Short mmCIF file of C-alpha atoms in Angstrom, two decimals:
data_model
loop_
_atom_site.label_atom_id
_atom_site.label_comp_id
_atom_site.label_asym_id
_atom_site.label_seq_id
_atom_site.Cartn_x
_atom_site.Cartn_y
_atom_site.Cartn_z
CA MET A 260 0.02 0.21 0.05
CA LYS A 261 1.03 3.08 -0.33
CA ALA A 262 2.36 5.05 2.95
CA ILE A 263 3.49 8.78 4.16
CA VAL A 264 6.58 7.72 6.01
CA PHE A 265 9.40 9.34 7.71
CA ALA A 266 13.32 7.39 8.59
CA GLU A 267 14.22 10.21 10.36
CA THR A 268 12.29 13.20 12.56
CA GLY A 269 12.72 17.13 11.32
CA GLY A 270 10.70 19.91 8.66
CA PRO A 271 7.94 18.72 6.82
CA GLU A 272 10.44 17.78 3.83
CA VAL A 273 11.44 14.16 5.96
CA LEU A 274 7.69 12.98 5.26
CA THR A 275 7.75 11.08 1.71
CA LEU A 276 5.55 8.88 -0.34
CA ALA A 277 6.70 5.34 0.29
CA GLU A 278 4.80 1.16 -0.64
CA ALA A 279 4.95 -0.12 3.37
CA PRO A 280 3.47 -3.45 4.68
CA LYS A 281 -0.61 -4.15 4.32
CA PRO A 282 -1.35 -4.95 8.02
CA SER A 283 -3.85 -6.73 9.16
CA PRO A 284 -6.07 -6.96 12.42
CA ARG A 285 -5.66 -8.18 14.98
CA PRO A 286 -7.89 -9.55 17.79
CA GLY A 287 -9.97 -6.90 19.27
CA SER A 288 -9.01 -4.47 15.71
CA VAL A 289 -10.41 -3.46 12.32
CA LEU A 290 -8.64 -2.78 9.71
CA ILE A 291 -10.26 -0.04 7.63
CA LYS A 292 -9.90 1.09 3.81
CA ASN A 293 -8.46 5.21 4.47
CA HIS A 294 -11.11 7.94 2.86
CA ALA A 295 -10.06 10.29 4.05
CA ILE A 296 -7.35 11.57 6.96
CA GLY A 297 -7.16 14.20 9.36
CA VAL A 298 -4.01 16.67 10.05
CA ASN A 299 -3.85 17.31 13.76
CA PHE A 300 -0.65 19.11 14.96
CA ALA A 301 0.73 16.87 17.07
CA ASP A 302 1.14 14.91 13.58
CA THR A 303 3.78 17.42 13.38
CA ARG A 304 4.74 17.37 17.01
CA PHE A 305 4.91 13.19 16.56
CA ARG A 306 7.55 14.04 13.00
CA GLN A 307 9.64 15.92 14.86
CA GLY A 308 10.28 13.33 17.63
CA LEU A 309 8.79 15.27 20.35
CA TYR A 310 5.40 14.35 20.91
CA THR A 311 3.67 12.59 24.06
CA VAL A 312 3.98 8.93 21.97
CA LYS A 313 8.03 8.19 19.80
CA PRO A 314 8.15 7.22 16.57
CA LYS A 315 10.08 4.06 16.22
CA LEU A 316 11.65 5.23 13.23
CA PRO A 317 10.88 4.66 9.90
CA ASP A 318 7.31 4.98 10.87
CA ILE A 319 4.16 6.23 9.86
CA PRO A 320 1.72 9.78 10.82
CA GLY A 321 -1.20 10.26 11.94
CA MET A 322 -4.21 9.70 13.67
CA GLU A 323 -7.73 10.24 12.66
CA VAL A 324 -8.91 9.29 10.08
CA ALA A 325 -12.49 7.35 7.58
CA GLY A 326 -13.08 5.14 6.15
CA VAL A 327 -14.62 1.34 5.34
CA VAL A 328 -13.63 -1.85 7.83
CA GLU A 329 -12.61 -3.95 4.93
CA ALA A 330 -12.59 -6.99 8.03
CA VAL A 331 -12.24 -7.14 11.81
CA GLY A 332 -10.10 -8.82 14.23
CA GLU A 333 -11.40 -12.00 16.63
CA GLY A 334 -14.07 -10.73 19.18
CA VAL A 335 -14.14 -8.24 17.59
CA THR A 336 -19.01 -8.19 17.37
CA ASN A 337 -18.94 -3.71 17.22
CA VAL A 338 -18.58 -2.65 13.65
CA ARG A 339 -18.28 -5.10 10.87
CA PRO A 340 -17.33 -5.88 6.74
CA GLY A 341 -18.65 -2.53 4.83
CA MET A 342 -18.95 -0.40 7.45
CA ARG A 343 -18.72 3.70 6.84
CA VAL A 344 -16.67 4.50 10.34
CA ALA A 345 -14.63 7.60 11.53
CA ALA A 346 -11.95 6.38 13.99
CA PHE A 347 -8.69 6.82 16.16
CA THR A 348 -5.91 5.34 14.84
CA SER A 349 -2.08 5.69 14.09
CA ARG A 350 -0.39 5.49 11.22
CA ALA A 351 -3.08 6.20 9.47
CA TYR A 352 -1.25 8.23 6.86
CA ALA A 353 -1.61 5.38 3.98
CA GLU A 354 -4.27 3.84 2.74
CA TYR A 355 -4.85 1.55 5.32
CA CYS A 356 -4.72 1.04 9.37
CA VAL A 357 -5.13 -0.88 11.79
CA SER A 358 -7.96 0.60 14.49
CA PRO A 359 -9.20 -0.08 17.73
CA SER A 360 -12.31 -1.30 17.68
CA LEU A 361 -13.41 0.92 19.92
CA MET A 362 -12.48 3.93 18.70
CA ALA A 363 -13.91 2.67 14.98
CA ILE A 364 -16.91 5.39 15.64
CA PRO A 365 -19.77 4.16 12.93
CA LEU A 366 -20.44 6.84 10.74
CA PRO A 367 -23.23 8.57 9.27
CA ASP A 368 -25.21 8.14 5.85
CA SER A 369 -25.22 11.95 6.18
CA VAL A 370 -21.45 13.19 6.82
CA SER A 371 -19.05 12.12 4.34
CA PHE A 372 -15.11 10.37 5.08
CA VAL A 373 -14.21 14.24 4.09
CA ASP A 374 -16.49 15.63 7.21
CA GLY A 375 -15.79 12.09 9.28
CA ALA A 376 -12.21 12.74 8.80
CA ALA A 377 -12.66 16.38 10.45
CA PHE A 378 -14.03 15.09 13.25
CA LEU A 379 -13.10 12.91 15.74
CA ILE A 380 -10.20 14.58 17.64
CA GLN A 381 -12.07 18.87 16.57
CA VAL A 382 -15.22 18.52 17.80
CA LEU A 383 -14.76 15.02 20.47
CA THR A 384 -12.16 17.61 22.31
CA ALA A 385 -14.37 20.28 22.06
CA TYR A 386 -17.57 18.58 23.83
CA HIS A 387 -15.24 17.32 26.32
CA LEU A 388 -13.01 19.58 27.15
CA LEU A 389 -16.75 22.01 27.99
CA HIS A 390 -19.02 19.03 29.46
CA THR A 391 -16.41 16.90 31.37
CA VAL A 392 -13.37 18.30 31.87
CA ASP A 393 -16.39 21.95 33.23
CA SER A 394 -19.47 22.09 33.22
CA THR A 395 -20.87 24.00 30.33
CA GLY A 396 -24.07 25.51 30.26
CA PRO A 397 -26.85 29.04 29.85
CA GLY A 398 -25.41 32.08 32.58
CA LYS A 399 -21.56 30.53 31.27
CA SER A 400 -18.58 32.86 29.60
CA VAL A 401 -16.46 31.64 27.53
CA LEU A 402 -12.79 32.33 26.20
CA VAL A 403 -11.73 30.04 23.09
CA HIS A 404 -7.60 30.99 21.84
CA SER A 405 -7.32 29.88 19.18
CA ALA A 406 -10.95 30.49 17.72
CA ALA A 407 -10.38 30.04 13.77
CA GLY A 408 -8.55 26.81 14.48
CA GLY A 409 -9.95 23.14 13.98
CA VAL A 410 -10.39 22.67 17.21
CA GLY A 411 -11.65 26.60 17.95
CA LEU A 412 -14.36 26.62 15.68
CA ALA A 413 -15.87 23.46 17.26
CA ALA A 414 -15.50 25.30 20.36
CA VAL A 415 -17.27 28.08 19.54
CA GLN A 416 -20.25 26.37 19.03
CA LEU A 417 -19.90 23.66 21.29
CA ALA A 418 -20.63 26.25 23.50
CA LYS A 419 -23.88 28.40 21.69
CA ALA A 420 -25.39 25.21 21.34
CA ALA A 421 -24.64 25.22 24.78
CA GLY A 422 -26.30 28.58 25.56
CA ALA A 423 -23.10 29.93 27.08
CA ARG A 424 -21.53 33.65 25.88
CA GLY A 425 -18.77 33.10 24.22
CA PHE A 426 -15.27 34.59 23.30
CA GLY A 427 -12.73 33.88 20.87
CA THR A 428 -9.61 35.23 19.92
CA VAL A 429 -7.38 34.44 16.93
CA SER A 430 -4.10 35.91 15.23
CA SER A 431 -5.29 38.34 12.22
CA ASP A 432 -7.76 40.15 11.07
CA ALA A 433 -8.23 37.61 8.25
CA LYS A 434 -9.38 35.09 11.27
CA LEU A 435 -11.45 37.50 12.56
CA ALA A 436 -14.60 36.85 9.92
CA LEU A 437 -14.79 33.24 10.71
CA ALA A 438 -14.83 32.31 14.46
CA LYS A 439 -17.68 35.50 13.96
CA GLU A 440 -19.35 33.20 11.91
CA ALA A 441 -18.77 29.79 13.91
CA GLY A 442 -20.96 32.18 16.93
CA ALA A 443 -18.57 33.82 18.72
CA ASP A 444 -20.09 37.27 20.94
CA ALA A 445 -16.69 38.79 20.38
CA VAL A 446 -13.88 38.24 18.95
CA ILE A 447 -10.20 39.40 19.47
CA ASN A 448 -7.42 40.18 17.92
CA TYR A 449 -4.07 39.56 20.43
CA VAL A 450 -1.17 40.09 17.85
CA LYS A 451 -3.18 44.26 18.03
CA ASP A 452 -4.82 43.88 22.22
CA LYS A 453 -3.97 43.35 24.51
CA PHE A 454 -6.99 40.00 25.45
CA ALA A 455 -6.78 40.14 29.20
CA ASP A 456 -7.99 43.99 28.96
CA GLU A 457 -10.59 42.84 25.92
CA VAL A 458 -12.33 40.39 27.84
CA LEU A 459 -12.42 42.26 31.26
CA ARG A 460 -13.67 45.05 29.32
CA LEU A 461 -16.20 43.12 27.32
CA THR A 462 -17.08 40.89 31.04
CA GLY A 463 -17.06 44.64 32.87
CA ASP A 464 -14.30 43.37 35.31
CA ARG A 465 -16.26 39.69 35.78
CA GLY A 466 -14.12 37.83 33.44
CA VAL A 467 -14.20 34.71 32.07
CA ASP A 468 -15.42 31.33 33.67
CA LEU A 469 -14.03 29.18 30.93
CA ILE A 470 -11.00 29.13 29.55
CA LEU A 471 -9.99 26.59 26.94
CA ASP A 472 -6.24 26.96 25.52
CA ALA A 473 -4.00 25.47 23.29
CA VAL A 474 -1.35 27.73 23.55
CA GLY A 475 0.67 27.66 26.57
CA LYS A 476 2.26 29.61 27.42
CA PRO A 477 1.92 33.06 25.36
CA THR A 478 -1.55 33.29 27.08
CA VAL A 479 -1.77 31.12 30.49
CA GLU A 480 -0.28 34.47 32.52
CA GLU A 481 -2.56 37.21 31.51
CA GLY A 482 -5.09 33.93 30.53
CA LEU A 483 -5.68 33.37 34.71
CA ARG A 484 -5.85 37.71 34.69
CA CYS A 485 -9.23 37.71 32.51
CA LEU A 486 -10.30 34.54 34.60
CA ALA A 487 -13.50 34.39 37.12
CA PRO A 488 -13.73 34.03 40.37
CA PHE A 489 -13.81 29.91 40.59
CA GLY A 490 -12.96 29.89 37.37
CA HIS A 491 -10.33 27.46 35.40
CA LEU A 492 -8.67 28.08 33.31
CA VAL A 493 -7.57 23.96 30.71
CA LEU A 494 -5.02 23.80 28.72
CA TYR A 495 -5.04 20.91 26.15
CA GLY A 496 -1.66 21.80 23.70
CA ARG A 497 0.95 23.90 22.94
CA ALA A 498 1.87 25.43 20.07
CA GLY A 499 3.01 28.54 21.18
CA GLY A 500 5.18 26.54 23.46
CA PRO A 501 4.84 24.60 27.05
CA PRO A 502 3.41 27.69 29.67
CA ASP A 503 6.10 28.10 32.60
CA PRO A 504 5.30 26.91 36.29
CA ILE A 505 2.22 28.04 37.67
CA ASN A 506 2.66 29.66 41.22
CA LEU A 507 -0.20 28.02 42.80
CA SER A 508 -1.28 31.01 45.40
CA VAL A 509 -1.48 33.99 42.51
CA LEU A 510 -5.48 31.12 42.23
CA SER A 511 -5.65 31.85 45.22
CA PRO A 512 -7.03 35.85 45.57
CA LYS A 513 -10.76 34.00 42.98
CA SER A 514 -10.24 30.31 44.15
CA GLN A 515 -9.37 29.67 40.32
CA LYS A 516 -7.79 26.42 39.22
CA VAL A 517 -5.80 25.38 36.76
CA SER A 518 -6.11 21.88 34.35
CA ALA A 519 -4.85 20.02 31.69
CA PHE A 520 -7.41 17.02 28.87
CA SER A 521 -5.65 15.37 26.70
CA LEU A 522 -8.51 13.02 24.08
CA PRO A 523 -6.60 9.86 24.54
CA THR A 524 -7.43 9.68 27.67
CA LEU A 525 -10.88 9.70 27.78
CA THR A 526 -11.00 7.90 24.27
CA ARG A 527 -9.06 4.78 25.11
CA GLY A 528 -9.66 4.67 29.17
CA PHE A 529 -14.09 5.66 28.91
CA PRO A 530 -15.28 3.97 25.40
CA ASP A 531 -18.97 4.59 26.26
CA LYS A 532 -18.21 8.46 26.54
CA THR A 533 -16.77 8.31 23.97
CA LEU A 534 -19.39 6.55 21.41
CA GLU A 535 -21.96 9.11 23.57
CA SER A 536 -20.07 12.07 22.78
CA ALA A 537 -19.95 11.72 19.42
CA GLU A 538 -23.45 10.65 19.01
CA ARG A 539 -24.40 14.27 20.45
CA CYS A 540 -22.42 15.98 18.13
CA PHE A 541 -23.48 14.41 14.77
CA ALA A 542 -27.15 14.68 15.87
CA LEU A 543 -25.64 18.98 16.34
CA LEU A 544 -24.40 18.46 12.78
CA ARG A 545 -27.61 16.94 11.81
CA ASP A 546 -29.54 20.30 13.22
CA GLY A 547 -27.50 22.67 11.31
CA ARG A 548 -26.39 23.80 15.30
CA LEU A 549 -22.46 22.33 14.66
CA LYS A 550 -20.34 23.28 11.01
CA LEU A 551 -17.62 21.67 9.83
CA TYR A 552 -14.81 24.04 8.75
CA VAL A 553 -12.71 21.76 6.78
CA ALA A 554 -10.42 24.54 4.94
CA LYS A 555 -7.52 22.49 2.44
CA THR A 556 -7.96 19.05 1.34
CA PHE A 557 -4.31 17.77 0.30
CA PRO A 558 -3.17 14.43 -2.09
CA LEU A 559 -1.96 11.64 0.80
CA ALA A 560 1.55 12.45 -1.34
CA GLN A 561 0.98 15.84 -0.22
CA ALA A 562 1.37 15.02 3.39
CA ALA A 563 4.86 17.17 3.46
CA GLU A 564 2.80 20.21 2.15
CA ALA A 565 0.06 20.21 4.54
CA HIS A 566 2.12 19.90 6.95
CA ARG A 567 3.94 23.22 5.65
CA TYR A 568 0.26 24.74 5.73
CA LEU A 569 -0.37 23.60 9.55
CA GLU A 570 2.75 24.98 10.69
CA SER A 571 2.60 28.71 9.45
CA ARG A 572 -0.32 29.55 11.39
CA GLN A 573 -2.14 30.95 8.18
CA SER A 574 -5.21 27.59 7.97
CA THR A 575 -8.39 27.56 10.08
CA GLY A 576 -10.46 25.39 9.95
CA LYS A 577 -9.50 21.83 9.30
CA LEU A 578 -6.98 20.67 7.14
CA ILE A 579 -7.44 16.71 5.14
CA LEU A 580 -5.53 14.65 3.66
CA LEU A 581 -7.32 12.07 0.66
CA PRO A 582 -5.21 8.82 -0.05
#
């Protein structure tokens, strides 16, 4: 099968199209013929050798696909050959991949493969940040950093669907309209304006109840400044580098809290909760209350170009590879 392989860690140039052995389903897993592959920031860190999971060189990046189940391993009962699925996996940048059966989510007929590959990681990350790590609903306010990115756009929409007031930050004026279209009540270009000052102004100096932060070092300290009493800042990425250590005593005056979230904790340990949340979000898609923003698709052979575009910070929404 064709796959994107890298034999050494480094920049996008290490990614090459090559022949790789077609995998076989192990007990408890399924073989998927990939129709669309999600590109995630974590893939770029995996390529660099900086992700939590280290590559076993030569290796294949990728963790999110949509396709058709071709075969199932021993003991699999939740999916069958011929089913359309979206799946959490590894070594996804290829024509085929193997996924644990409990991480293969049936894909409604109304959802295309491209949308299916854009759905799992970005939408479920946003959903669980809002509804598992915290509790979001009417009367609450949420600040979403990188609001024009894949998770950010989903989080803005899901916060609004829950009845919360939503604010977003973006890195350029070109991204303002997209975050606004997703339903943000106000969008701040943090390059031009101090977002904490703007949030405090917009909330009458109270601050927001919840901050979703995938940036890290450049935003955490200012985030705490505009976090409301009993507010919660959740770090789920570090695109701007790991944040400085936090002196817990600075949280005491307003009884604030800081936590971290990683979606695999949930998908690997709580498959029933994963499936339930996916079904809820598919229902929001069906009802028109959630829209998936696919910015660009690339042929599988152009995976390096997709990584360059993602790392340029110019991209919005989701990037997809088509095998």
